Coordinates of C-alpha atoms in Angstrom, one line a residue:
Chain A
M1 CA 0.0 0.0 0.0
N2 CA 1.4 3.4 -1.0
I3 CA 0.8 6.4 1.1
L4 CA 1.8 10.0 0.2
I5 CA 2.3 12.3 3.1
V6 CA 2.0 15.9 2.2
E7 CA 3.3 17.7 5.2
D8 CA 5.8 20.6 5.5
E9 CA 6.9 19.8 9.1
P10 CA 9.7 17.2 8.8
A11 CA 9.5 16.1 12.4
L12 CA 5.8 15.2 12.0
S13 CA 6.1 13.5 8.6
K14 CA 9.1 11.5 10.0
S15 CA 6.9 10.2 12.9
I16 CA 4.1 9.3 10.6
V17 CA 6.5 7.5 8.2
T18 CA 8.0 5.6 11.1
Y19 CA 4.7 4.5 12.4
L20 CA 3.1 3.6 9.1
K21 CA 6.2 1.7 7.9
Q22 CA 5.9 -0.6 10.8
E23 CA 2.3 -1.3 9.6
G24 CA 3.7 -2.4 6.3
Y25 CA 2.8 0.7 4.2
T26 CA 5.2 2.2 1.7
C27 CA 5.5 5.9 2.4
A28 CA 6.5 8.9 0.3
V29 CA 6.8 12.4 1.7
A30 CA 6.2 15.7 -0.1
A31 CA 6.9 18.9 1.8
T32 CA 5.4 21.3 -0.7
A33 CA 2.3 21.5 -2.9
A34 CA 4.4 21.5 -6.0
D35 CA 6.3 18.4 -4.9
A36 CA 3.1 16.7 -4.0
L37 CA 1.6 17.5 -7.4
A38 CA 4.7 16.2 -9.2
K39 CA 4.5 13.0 -7.2
T40 CA 0.8 12.4 -7.8
E41 CA 1.3 12.9 -11.5
V42 CA 3.8 10.0 -11.6
F43 CA 2.5 7.6 -9.0
D44 CA -0.9 6.3 -7.9
Y45 CA -1.3 6.3 -4.1
D46 CA -3.8 4.4 -2.1
C47 CA -4.1 7.2 0.3
I48 CA -2.8 10.8 0.5
L49 CA -2.4 12.6 3.8
L50 CA -2.9 16.2 3.0
D51 CA -1.9 19.1 5.2
I52 CA -3.9 22.2 4.3
M53 CA -1.3 24.7 5.2
L54 CA 1.7 24.3 2.9
P55 CA 4.5 26.8 2.3
D56 CA 3.7 27.2 -1.4
G57 CA -0.1 27.0 -1.3
N58 CA -3.2 25.7 0.1
G59 CA -3.6 21.9 0.3
L60 CA -7.3 22.3 -0.6
D61 CA -6.2 23.6 -4.0
L62 CA -4.2 20.4 -4.5
L63 CA -7.3 18.4 -3.5
R64 CA -9.3 20.4 -6.1
T65 CA -6.7 19.5 -8.8
L66 CA -6.8 15.8 -7.8
K67 CA -10.5 15.6 -7.9
R68 CA -10.7 17.5 -11.2
D69 CA -8.4 14.9 -12.7
K70 CA -10.7 12.3 -11.4
R71 CA -8.0 10.6 -9.4
T72 CA -9.1 7.7 -7.3
D73 CA -6.6 8.2 -4.5
G74 CA -8.1 8.3 -1.1
V75 CA -7.5 11.6 0.6
I76 CA -7.3 12.4 4.3
V77 CA -7.1 16.1 5.1
I78 CA -4.9 17.0 8.1
S79 CA -5.2 20.5 9.4
A80 CA -4.0 22.6 12.3
K81 CA -6.8 25.0 11.5
D82 CA -10.0 25.0 13.3
A83 CA -12.0 22.0 12.3
L84 CA -15.2 23.6 11.4
D85 CA -14.7 25.3 8.0
D86 CA -11.8 23.3 6.6
K87 CA -13.5 20.1 7.6
I88 CA -16.6 21.1 5.7
T89 CA -14.7 22.4 2.7
G90 CA -12.4 19.4 2.6
L91 CA -15.2 16.9 2.7
Q92 CA -17.2 18.9 0.2
L93 CA -14.2 18.8 -2.2
G94 CA -14.2 15.1 -2.0
A95 CA -11.7 14.3 0.8
D96 CA -12.5 10.9 2.4
D97 CA -11.8 12.0 5.9
Y98 CA -10.5 14.8 8.1
L99 CA -8.2 14.8 11.0
A100 CA -7.3 17.8 13.1
K101 CA -3.8 18.3 14.5
P102 CA -2.6 16.9 16.8
F103 CA -3.8 13.4 16.3
Y104 CA -2.8 10.0 17.7
L105 CA -0.8 7.9 15.2
P106 CA -3.0 4.8 15.9
E107 CA -6.0 7.0 15.1
L108 CA -4.4 8.1 11.8
S109 CA -3.6 4.5 11.0
A110 CA -7.2 3.4 11.6
R111 CA -8.5 6.2 9.4
I112 CA -6.1 5.3 6.6
A113 CA -7.1 1.6 6.8
S114 CA -10.7 2.6 6.7
V115 CA -10.3 4.9 3.7
I116 CA -8.3 2.2 1.8
R117 CA -10.9 -0.4 2.6
R118 CA -13.7 1.8 1.3
R119 CA -11.8 2.9 -1.8
K120 CA -10.4 -0.5 -2.8
F121 CA -13.4 -2.7 -2.3
E122 CA -16.2 -0.2 -2.7
G123 CA -17.2 -0.6 0.9
S124 CA -17.7 -4.4 1.1
N125 CA -14.5 -5.7 2.5
E126 CA -13.6 -8.6 4.6
L127 CA -11.0 -8.0 7.2
E128 CA -9.4 -11.2 8.2
L129 CA -7.2 -12.1 11.0
N130 CA -6.6 -15.8 11.7
E131 CA -9.9 -17.1 12.8
I132 CA -11.6 -13.7 13.0
K133 CA -13.5 -12.5 9.9
I134 CA -15.0 -9.1 9.7
D135 CA -17.3 -7.7 7.1
T136 CA -16.9 -4.0 7.6
A137 CA -19.8 -3.1 5.4
S138 CA -22.5 -5.1 7.2
R139 CA -20.5 -4.8 10.5
M140 CA -20.6 -8.6 10.9
V141 CA -18.0 -10.4 12.9
R142 CA -17.4 -14.2 12.6
V143 CA -15.1 -16.4 14.6
H144 CA -14.8 -19.9 13.2
R145 CA -18.0 -19.1 11.3
H146 CA -19.9 -18.3 14.4
V147 CA -21.4 -14.9 14.4
V148 CA -20.3 -12.8 17.3
D149 CA -22.8 -10.2 18.4
L150 CA -21.0 -7.0 19.2
T151 CA -22.2 -3.6 20.2
K152 CA -21.2 -0.7 18.0
K153 CA -18.5 0.3 20.5
E154 CA -17.1 -3.2 20.7
F155 CA -17.1 -3.5 17.0
D156 CA -15.2 -0.2 16.6
L157 CA -12.7 -1.3 19.2
L158 CA -12.1 -4.6 17.5
I159 CA -11.4 -2.9 14.1
Y160 CA -9.2 -0.3 15.8
F161 CA -7.2 -3.1 17.6
I162 CA -6.8 -5.2 14.4
V163 CA -5.6 -2.2 12.3
N164 CA -3.1 -1.3 15.0
K165 CA -2.2 -4.9 15.8
N166 CA 1.0 -5.5 17.9
R167 CA 0.9 -1.9 18.9
V168 CA 0.6 -0.5 22.4
L169 CA -2.5 1.7 22.5
S170 CA -2.8 4.1 25.3
K171 CA -6.1 4.5 27.1
T172 CA -6.4 8.1 26.1
A173 CA -6.0 7.2 22.4
I174 CA -8.6 4.5 22.8
A175 CA -11.0 6.8 24.7
E176 CA -10.7 9.4 22.0
H177 CA -11.3 6.9 19.3
L178 CA -14.5 5.8 21.0
S179 CA -15.8 9.2 22.1
G180 CA -14.3 11.6 19.8
S181 CA -13.0 14.9 21.2
D182 CA -15.5 14.6 24.0
A183 CA -13.3 12.0 25.7
D184 CA -11.9 14.6 28.1
L185 CA -15.4 14.9 29.7
F186 CA -14.6 11.7 31.6
E187 CA -12.8 11.9 34.8
N188 CA -11.2 8.6 34.1
F189 CA -11.2 6.1 31.3
D190 CA -12.7 3.2 33.3
F191 CA -15.5 2.9 30.7
I192 CA -12.9 1.6 28.2
Y193 CA -12.0 -1.2 30.5
A194 CA -15.7 -2.3 30.6
H195 CA -15.9 -2.3 26.8
I196 CA -12.6 -4.2 26.4
K197 CA -13.6 -6.7 29.0
N198 CA -16.9 -7.4 27.2
L199 CA -15.1 -7.7 23.8
K200 CA -12.6 -10.1 25.2
K201 CA -15.4 -12.2 26.8
K202 CA -17.4 -12.4 23.6
L203 CA -14.4 -13.3 21.5
A204 CA -13.4 -15.9 23.9
A205 CA -16.9 -17.4 24.0
A206 CA -16.8 -17.7 20.2
G207 CA -13.6 -19.6 20.5
A208 CA -11.1 -17.0 19.4
D209 CA -7.6 -16.8 20.8
D210 CA -6.8 -14.3 23.5
Y211 CA -5.2 -11.6 21.5
L212 CA -6.2 -8.7 23.6
K213 CA -3.5 -8.1 26.2
S214 CA -3.4 -5.5 28.9
V215 CA 0.0 -3.8 29.0
Y216 CA 0.6 -2.7 32.6
G217 CA 0.6 1.0 33.0
M218 CA 0.3 1.7 29.3
G219 CA -2.9 0.5 27.9
Y220 CA -3.7 -2.4 25.6
K221 CA -2.2 -4.4 22.8
F222 CA -3.7 -6.7 20.2
E223 CA -1.0 -9.3 20.0
V224 CA -0.8 -11.4 16.9
A225 CA 2.1 -13.7 16.6
Chain B
M1 CA -26.9 72.1 30.5
R2 CA -26.6 72.2 26.8
L3 CA -23.5 74.0 25.5
I4 CA -25.5 76.4 23.3
R5 CA -27.9 77.3 26.1
Y6 CA -25.0 77.8 28.5
I7 CA -23.4 80.2 26.0
S8 CA -26.6 81.9 25.0
T9 CA -27.9 82.6 28.5
R10 CA -24.7 84.4 29.3
Y11 CA -25.0 86.5 26.1
S12 CA -28.6 87.2 26.8
L13 CA -28.0 88.2 30.4
Y14 CA -25.3 90.6 29.3
T15 CA -27.5 92.0 26.6
I16 CA -30.5 92.4 28.9
I17 CA -28.4 94.1 31.7
L18 CA -26.9 96.4 29.1
A19 CA -30.2 97.2 27.6
I20 CA -31.9 97.9 31.0
L21 CA -29.1 100.3 31.9
S22 CA -28.7 101.9 28.5
V23 CA -32.4 102.9 28.0
P24 CA -32.6 105.3 31.0
L25 CA -28.9 106.3 30.5
F26 CA -29.5 107.2 26.9
Y27 CA -32.7 108.9 27.9
F28 CA -31.1 111.2 30.5
L29 CA -28.1 111.8 28.3
V30 CA -30.1 112.9 25.3
Q31 CA -32.3 115.0 27.6
R32 CA -29.3 116.7 29.1
I33 CA -27.9 117.5 25.7
M34 CA -31.3 118.9 24.7
M35 CA -31.5 121.1 27.7
H36 CA -28.0 122.3 27.3
N37 CA -28.8 123.3 23.8
L38 CA -31.9 125.1 24.9
D39 CA -30.0 126.9 27.6
E40 CA -27.3 127.9 25.2
S41 CA -29.8 129.2 22.7
M42 CA -31.7 131.1 25.3
G43 CA -28.4 132.7 26.5
Y44 CA -27.7 133.8 22.9
Q45 CA -31.2 135.2 22.8
K46 CA -30.6 137.1 26.0
N47 CA -27.4 138.7 24.8
W48 CA -29.1 139.7 21.5
I49 CA -32.0 141.3 23.5
R50 CA -29.6 143.2 25.7
K51 CA -27.9 144.6 22.6
K52 CA -31.2 145.5 21.1
L53 CA -32.3 147.2 24.3
E54 CA -29.4 149.6 24.1
T55 CA -31.0 151.1 21.0
G56 CA -34.7 150.4 21.3
P57 CA -37.5 150.2 23.7
P58 CA -38.4 146.9 25.4
E59 CA -41.8 146.9 23.8
D60 CA -40.3 145.7 20.6
F61 CA -39.7 142.3 22.1
T62 CA -43.3 141.3 22.7
S63 CA -43.6 137.9 21.1
Y64 CA -45.9 135.1 20.4
N65 CA -47.0 133.2 23.4
N66 CA -45.3 135.6 25.7
S67 CA -42.1 133.6 25.2
V68 CA -40.1 136.7 26.0
I69 CA -41.2 139.0 28.8
I70 CA -39.2 142.1 29.6
A71 CA -40.1 144.4 32.5
P72 CA -38.1 147.1 34.4
T73 CA -37.0 145.9 37.8
K74 CA -35.6 147.4 40.9
D75 CA -33.3 144.6 41.3
T76 CA -29.8 145.6 40.5
V77 CA -28.0 142.3 40.8
V78 CA -27.2 140.9 37.3
R79 CA -27.9 137.2 37.3
D80 CA -29.2 134.2 35.2
S81 CA -31.2 131.3 36.4
F82 CA -32.5 128.4 34.4
Y83 CA -35.3 126.1 35.5
N84 CA -38.1 123.9 34.2
K85 CA -41.7 124.9 34.6
D86 CA -45.1 123.6 33.5
I87 CA -46.9 126.4 31.8
F88 CA -50.5 126.4 30.7
I89 CA -50.9 126.9 27.0
P90 CA -54.4 128.1 26.3
D91 CA -54.3 127.0 22.6
D92 CA -53.6 123.4 23.5
D93 CA -55.5 123.6 26.7
E94 CA -52.9 121.8 28.6
M95 CA -49.8 122.2 30.7
V96 CA -46.6 122.1 28.7
K97 CA -43.2 121.7 30.2
H98 CA -41.0 124.7 29.5
R99 CA -37.4 125.6 29.9
V100 CA -37.2 129.1 31.5
L101 CA -34.4 131.6 31.7
E102 CA -35.0 134.3 34.2
S103 CA -32.3 137.0 34.4
V104 CA -31.7 140.6 35.3
I105 CA -29.9 142.6 32.8
G106 CA -28.6 146.1 33.1
V107 CA -28.7 148.3 30.0
N108 CA -27.4 151.9 30.3
G109 CA -28.0 151.9 34.0
V110 CA -31.6 150.7 33.7
Y111 CA -32.3 147.2 35.0
Y112 CA -34.7 144.9 33.4
S113 CA -36.0 141.5 34.4
L114 CA -35.9 139.2 31.4
R115 CA -37.8 136.0 31.1
I116 CA -37.4 133.7 28.2
Q117 CA -39.3 130.4 28.0
K118 CA -39.2 127.7 25.4
S119 CA -41.4 124.7 25.1
M120 CA -39.6 121.5 25.6
L121 CA -42.4 119.5 24.0
E122 CA -40.7 118.6 20.7
D123 CA -37.5 117.8 22.4
M124 CA -39.1 115.5 24.9
D125 CA -41.0 113.8 22.1
L126 CA -37.7 113.2 20.3
V127 CA -36.1 111.8 23.4
Q128 CA -39.1 109.5 24.0
S129 CA -39.1 108.4 20.4
I130 CA -35.4 107.6 20.5
S131 CA -36.0 105.6 23.8
V132 CA -38.8 103.6 22.3
L133 CA -36.8 102.9 19.2
Q134 CA -34.0 101.7 21.3
F135 CA -36.2 99.5 23.3
V136 CA -37.7 98.0 20.2
F137 CA -34.2 97.5 18.9
I138 CA -33.2 95.6 22.0
L139 CA -36.3 93.4 21.7
F140 CA -35.3 92.5 18.2
L141 CA -31.8 91.8 19.3
L142 CA -32.9 89.4 22.0
A143 CA -35.4 87.7 19.7
G144 CA -32.7 87.4 17.0
L145 CA -30.2 86.0 19.6
F146 CA -32.8 83.4 20.6
L147 CA -33.5 82.4 17.0
I148 CA -29.9 82.2 16.0
N149 CA -29.1 80.0 19.0
R150 CA -32.0 77.7 18.2
N151 CA -30.8 77.5 14.6
L152 CA -27.2 76.8 15.7
S153 CA -28.2 74.0 18.0
R154 CA -30.3 72.6 15.2
N155 CA -28.0 72.9 12.3
I156 CA -24.4 73.5 13.3
L157 CA -24.5 71.2 16.2
K158 CA -26.2 68.4 14.2
P159 CA -22.9 66.9 13.0
F160 CA -21.6 67.0 16.5
Q161 CA -24.7 65.3 17.9
D162 CA -24.4 62.8 15.0
T163 CA -20.8 62.1 16.1
L164 CA -21.9 61.6 19.7
R165 CA -24.6 59.2 18.7
K166 CA -22.4 57.2 16.6
L167 CA -19.7 57.0 19.2
A168 CA -22.2 55.8 21.8
G169 CA -23.2 53.0 19.5
Y170 CA -19.6 52.1 18.6
R171 CA -18.1 48.8 19.6
V172 CA -14.6 47.9 18.7
D173 CA -15.5 44.2 18.1
K174 CA -18.3 45.0 15.7
H175 CA -16.0 45.8 12.7
Q176 CA -17.7 49.0 11.7
T177 CA -15.9 52.2 12.0
P178 CA -18.6 55.0 12.1
Q179 CA -18.6 57.5 9.3
F180 CA -19.1 60.9 10.8
E181 CA -21.2 63.6 9.1
R182 CA -19.3 66.4 7.3
T183 CA -19.3 69.7 9.1
A184 CA -18.3 73.3 8.2
I185 CA -17.2 74.0 11.8
Q186 CA -13.5 73.7 12.1
E187 CA -13.5 72.3 15.7
F188 CA -16.0 69.6 14.9
G189 CA -14.1 68.7 11.8
E190 CA -10.9 68.3 13.9
L191 CA -12.8 66.3 16.5
N192 CA -14.1 64.0 13.8
R193 CA -10.7 63.6 12.3
S194 CA -9.1 62.9 15.6
L195 CA -11.9 60.4 16.4
D196 CA -11.4 58.7 13.0
A197 CA -7.7 58.3 13.6
L198 CA -8.4 57.0 17.2
L199 CA -11.0 54.5 16.1
L200 CA -8.8 53.3 13.2
R201 CA -5.9 52.8 15.5
N202 CA -8.1 51.0 18.0
A203 CA -9.6 48.8 15.3
S204 CA -6.2 47.9 13.9
L205 CA -4.8 47.2 17.4
Y206 CA -7.8 45.0 18.2
K207 CA -7.4 43.2 14.9
A208 CA -3.7 42.7 15.5
Q209 CA -4.5 41.2 18.9
K210 CA -7.1 38.9 17.5
E211 CA -4.8 37.8 14.7
F212 CA -2.1 37.2 17.3
T213 CA -4.4 34.9 19.3
E214 CA -5.5 33.2 16.1
N215 CA -2.0 32.7 14.8
A216 CA -0.6 31.7 18.1
A217 CA -3.3 29.1 18.4
H218 CA -2.6 27.9 14.9
E219 CA 1.1 27.7 15.2
T220 CA 1.0 25.7 18.4
Q221 CA -1.0 23.0 16.8
T222 CA 1.9 21.7 14.7
P223 CA 4.4 21.4 17.5
L224 CA 1.7 19.7 19.5
A225 CA 1.1 17.3 16.7
I226 CA 4.8 16.5 16.6
I227 CA 4.9 16.0 20.4
Q228 CA 1.9 13.7 20.1
S229 CA 3.4 11.6 17.3
K230 CA 6.7 11.2 19.1
L231 CA 4.8 10.1 22.3
D232 CA 2.9 7.5 20.2
L233 CA 6.3 6.3 18.8
L234 CA 7.8 6.3 22.2
L235 CA 5.1 4.0 23.5
Q236 CA 6.0 1.5 20.8
T237 CA 9.6 1.2 22.0
P238 CA 10.3 -1.0 25.0
V239 CA 9.2 1.1 27.9
N240 CA 8.5 0.1 31.5
G241 CA 5.3 0.8 33.3
E242 CA 6.6 3.9 35.0
Q243 CA 7.7 5.4 31.7
A244 CA 4.4 4.5 30.1
G245 CA 2.6 6.3 32.9
L246 CA 4.6 9.4 32.3
V247 CA 3.8 9.2 28.5
E248 CA 0.2 8.9 29.4
E249 CA 0.2 12.0 31.5
L250 CA 2.0 13.9 28.7
N251 CA -0.7 12.6 26.3
L252 CA -3.4 14.1 28.5
S253 CA -1.6 17.5 28.7
V254 CA -1.1 17.6 24.9
R255 CA -4.8 16.8 24.5
K256 CA -5.7 19.6 26.9
L257 CA -3.5 22.1 25.1
Q258 CA -5.0 21.1 21.8
K259 CA -8.5 21.6 23.1
L260 CA -7.5 24.9 24.7
N261 CA -6.1 26.1 21.4
R262 CA -9.1 25.0 19.4
T263 CA -11.4 26.7 21.9
L264 CA -9.4 30.0 21.7
L265 CA -9.6 29.8 18.0
L266 CA -13.3 29.3 18.0
L267 CA -13.8 32.2 20.4
T268 CA -11.7 34.5 18.2
K269 CA -13.7 33.5 15.2
I270 CA -17.0 34.1 16.9
E271 CA -15.8 37.5 18.1
N272 CA -14.5 38.2 14.6
N273 CA -17.9 37.4 13.2
Q274 CA -16.4 34.7 11.0
F275 CA -19.7 32.7 10.9
P276 CA -21.8 34.9 8.7
E277 CA -23.9 32.2 7.1
T278 CA -27.2 31.7 8.8
E279 CA -30.1 29.3 8.2
S280 CA -33.4 28.5 9.8
I281 CA -32.7 26.0 12.5
D282 CA -35.0 23.8 14.4
I283 CA -33.7 23.8 18.0
K284 CA -35.6 20.6 18.8
T285 CA -33.6 18.7 16.2
V286 CA -30.3 20.1 17.5
V287 CA -31.2 19.2 21.1
M288 CA -32.2 15.7 20.1
H289 CA -29.1 15.3 18.1
T290 CA -26.9 16.5 21.0
A291 CA -28.7 14.1 23.4
D292 CA -28.0 11.3 20.9
Q293 CA -24.3 12.2 20.7
F294 CA -24.0 12.0 24.4
A295 CA -26.2 9.0 24.9
D296 CA -23.4 6.5 25.2
M297 CA -21.4 8.8 27.5
V298 CA -24.4 9.3 29.7
T299 CA -24.8 5.6 30.0
E300 CA -21.2 5.1 30.7
K301 CA -21.3 7.5 33.5
Q302 CA -24.6 6.1 34.8
I303 CA -26.4 9.4 34.5
Q304 CA -30.1 9.6 33.9
L305 CA -31.1 11.8 30.9
E306 CA -34.6 13.2 31.1
T307 CA -36.3 15.2 28.5
G308 CA -39.0 17.6 29.6
P309 CA -41.5 19.3 27.3
M310 CA -40.2 19.7 23.8
E311 CA -41.9 22.4 21.9
T312 CA -41.1 23.7 18.4
C313 CA -38.6 26.5 18.4
R314 CA -36.9 27.9 15.3
V315 CA -34.1 30.4 15.1
E316 CA -32.2 32.1 12.3
A317 CA -28.5 31.4 13.0
N318 CA -25.3 29.6 12.0
G319 CA -25.9 25.9 12.2
P320 CA -22.5 24.8 13.6
L321 CA -22.6 27.5 16.2
I322 CA -26.0 26.4 17.5
D323 CA -24.7 22.9 17.6
I324 CA -21.7 24.1 19.7
L325 CA -24.0 26.1 22.0
A326 CA -26.2 23.0 22.7
S327 CA -23.3 20.7 23.0
N328 CA -21.3 22.9 25.3
L329 CA -24.3 23.4 27.6
F330 CA -24.8 19.7 27.7
S331 CA -21.2 18.8 28.2
N332 CA -21.0 21.3 31.0
A333 CA -23.9 19.6 32.7
F334 CA -22.4 16.2 32.0
R335 CA -19.0 17.2 33.5
H336 CA -20.6 18.5 36.7
T337 CA -23.0 15.6 37.3
A338 CA -21.9 12.9 39.5
S339 CA -22.6 9.2 38.7
G340 CA -26.2 8.4 39.5
G341 CA -27.3 12.0 39.0
T342 CA -29.8 13.3 36.3
I343 CA -29.6 15.7 33.5
R344 CA -32.8 17.2 32.3
M345 CA -33.4 19.1 29.1
S346 CA -36.5 21.0 28.1
L347 CA -37.5 23.3 25.3
T348 CA -40.3 25.8 25.2
Q349 CA -41.1 28.1 22.2
H350 CA -38.4 30.5 23.2
T351 CA -36.2 28.9 25.8
F352 CA -33.9 25.9 26.0
T353 CA -33.0 24.7 29.5
V354 CA -30.4 22.2 30.7
S355 CA -30.4 21.3 34.4
N356 CA -28.4 18.8 36.4
T357 CA -28.4 17.6 39.9
T358 CA -25.5 18.5 42.2
S359 CA -24.4 17.9 45.7
G360 CA -22.8 21.3 45.8
S361 CA -24.2 24.7 46.3
A362 CA -25.1 27.5 43.9
L363 CA -22.3 28.8 41.6
N364 CA -21.3 32.4 41.5
A365 CA -23.5 33.6 38.7
E366 CA -21.3 36.6 37.9
Q367 CA -18.1 34.6 37.5
I368 CA -19.2 31.4 35.7
F369 CA -19.4 33.1 32.2
R370 CA -15.9 34.6 32.5
R371 CA -12.9 33.2 30.7
F372 CA -10.9 30.6 32.7
Q373 CA -13.2 31.0 35.7
K374 CA -13.3 27.4 36.7
Q375 CA -15.7 26.5 39.4
S376 CA -14.6 23.0 39.6
T377 CA -11.2 21.4 40.3
D378 CA -11.5 19.3 37.2
S379 CA -8.2 19.7 35.4
R380 CA -9.7 18.5 32.2
S381 CA -12.0 21.5 31.9
T382 CA -10.7 24.3 29.8
G383 CA -12.8 27.0 31.6
L384 CA -13.9 28.3 28.2
G385 CA -17.0 26.3 27.5
L386 CA -19.5 28.7 29.0
E387 CA -17.6 31.7 27.6
I388 CA -18.2 30.3 24.2
C389 CA -21.9 29.9 25.0
K390 CA -21.9 33.5 26.1
Q391 CA -20.2 34.7 23.0
I392 CA -22.6 32.8 20.7
C393 CA -25.6 34.2 22.7
E394 CA -24.2 37.7 22.5
L395 CA -23.7 37.3 18.7
Y396 CA -27.4 36.6 18.2
G397 CA -28.8 38.6 21.1
Y398 CA -29.9 35.5 23.1
R399 CA -30.1 35.6 26.9
L400 CA -28.0 33.1 28.7
Q401 CA -29.0 32.6 32.4
Y402 CA -28.0 30.6 35.4
R403 CA -30.2 29.6 38.3
F404 CA -29.9 27.4 41.2
L405 CA -33.0 25.6 42.5
D406 CA -33.7 22.5 44.6
Q407 CA -30.1 21.3 44.4
R408 CA -30.0 21.7 40.6
H409 CA -28.0 23.9 38.3
Y410 CA -30.2 25.4 35.6
F411 CA -28.7 27.0 32.4
S412 CA -31.1 28.4 30.0
V413 CA -31.0 30.2 26.7
S414 CA -33.8 32.6 25.7
F415 CA -33.9 32.9 22.0
S416 CA -36.3 35.8 21.7

């Protein structure tokens, strides 16, 4: 999977590349709009991470160009600007998703995976991990062909864990993934624990291996050997 | 007291005093001059008579109306005396004031008493006419003064009053610098020019400050994003529990800074009126949507969510802003409700109310809507949520109120 990261801040693009490479993505970085345009003319990308504020122009203009040329690359707009207007403009222009800075890398990874799934398979994609099969379109989870009945939160959690498998996920990142930016309304993140406990229980009951590990003091990890 | 009245009363007072003094003064002065002239002319007449007496008999001087009477006298002291006297004039059948010269003259050793009298009637008429004329003149002067003043305050002061009115309505955050009326008066022109310069300077300072807030908030987002990404990477390296705990605390602080930045940006944008688009919004839909958004969180925290009467209420406003208003009021209630408490929402035709149970006491109603005035010790709260609500309400002229009743905090927005 090819990812183009259009971001003028080298420290940030380096972090993103490091994280995504471990996930098995091939990453290219463009620090300017011109560079990004040149790269998109030569290569096809599965997903483009597009920062709106670039030294030589607005990322939204680049997005307009891409959409005008009927490119099929998935685009996730990243912006340090206030979410409201850019988010609306970005999505109106045909971006697949929007992420405000700062973001958690696992969250970015989950968004990229979701965009690629939707783009590649027109929404009906089977996500498979050993004995676990997930149809992300119908939100159906099967373990050894047994249907596992998960709540919306548990389902989101499972996808999040599988996309970020073998990664330590902090409780705050998980909480924000589940509750959006309102996660800080909770005094503690005990509610995550309840969801994870239920998910573990349901997967175990269906006969799945125990992949979900609690990492002491850090959070959780979906461990796949 | 109005400036024009202040000035005009002083002018009028001076004019009136001067007029009151000048009319009798003028009267007496003119009268004196008249009398002096009469006396002088009678003196000349006497000298002429004395000369004539040296050559002719006194009978020659019999005159009309007995105005000159000459009779021999035993008195030998030559003297003149002038006085006024009312004398009956048979022709007019009335007493007429006369100026009289009585003197004794000696001609060739014979002494005569001489009496010359002249009617002062015409002269007095003249004096009176002049006085009346002057009085009328003063009346016109006062009337003119009054009319000019009224005219001044109506026309010349109009641009000044316009300036005052526009200044009273001016607000630096409303982005409109008032255009002052043109004026022919130099001082008012200078005042307007100074005010223009002052307001322009103010507006640009205000704008610069706003832009600074906006840029500062923007620019901090990128370093925050870098810190966040490095923390995420750090967590993937072999770290022990203690280090992970530190990373987690850093994570929380980064999130809080981010939220603070975003909120400041939003506040700046509301104050800059950067949400000009409005649409007709059904508040009921917004409230229901907000309740849906928080449904899971409410369940997680074991809070009961009650909805009271829900009437139809429509407003003309910016959609995202109204969403933020509802969601901020709700999250505020959520944050301050303990597990097992209840949050109640209700909507009448004009008012949206959110209330929540509390174990505490009433909040300081004056302080809660101020920036960074946190009434709780919750470190996650930015202290800006209610400030945003207040700004949104101010933008559209809604009334945001706080009440405390039966161990419940009530926050309500009146849309009318």
